[in-house]
Tab-separated table of C-alpha atoms in Angstrom:
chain	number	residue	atom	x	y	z
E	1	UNK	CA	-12.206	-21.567	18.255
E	2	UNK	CA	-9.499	-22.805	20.319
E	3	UNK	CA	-9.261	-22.258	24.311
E	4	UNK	CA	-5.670	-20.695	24.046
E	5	UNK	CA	-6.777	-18.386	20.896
E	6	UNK	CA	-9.924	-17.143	23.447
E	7	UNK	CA	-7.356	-16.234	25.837
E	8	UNK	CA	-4.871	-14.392	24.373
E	9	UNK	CA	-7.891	-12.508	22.756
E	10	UNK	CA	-9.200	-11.974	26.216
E	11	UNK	CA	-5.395	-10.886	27.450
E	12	UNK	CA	-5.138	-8.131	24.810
E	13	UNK	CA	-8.064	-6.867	25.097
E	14	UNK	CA	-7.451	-6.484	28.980
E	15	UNK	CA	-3.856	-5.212	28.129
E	16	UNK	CA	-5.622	-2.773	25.721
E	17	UNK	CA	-7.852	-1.491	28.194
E	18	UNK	CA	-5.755	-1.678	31.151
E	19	UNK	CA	-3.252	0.803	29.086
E	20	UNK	CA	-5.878	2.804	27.714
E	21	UNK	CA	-6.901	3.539	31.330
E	22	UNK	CA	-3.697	4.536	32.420
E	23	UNK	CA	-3.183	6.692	29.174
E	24	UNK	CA	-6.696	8.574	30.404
E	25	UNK	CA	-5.516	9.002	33.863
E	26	UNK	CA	-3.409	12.075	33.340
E	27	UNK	CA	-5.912	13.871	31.027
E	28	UNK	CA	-9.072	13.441	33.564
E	29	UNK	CA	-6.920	15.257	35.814
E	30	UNK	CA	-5.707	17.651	34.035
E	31	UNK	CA	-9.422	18.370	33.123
E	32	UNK	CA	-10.275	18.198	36.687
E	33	UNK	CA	-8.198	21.151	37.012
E	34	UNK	CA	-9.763	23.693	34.706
């Protein structure tokens, strides 16, 4: 595989996750609340 391929892979997987956290931020706290 080629070095730029692994990291734009690695980028959008961090991107994924990164959002995905956000996303999960609101919803832990609203079930923090109940």
């Amino acid at each position: 595989m080629n070095f730029l391929v692994v990291v734009v892979i690695m980028c959008l997987a961090a991107g994924t996750a990164f959002l995905a956290i956000i996303a999960a931020l609101p919803v832990i706290n609203i079930l923090r609340e109940y």
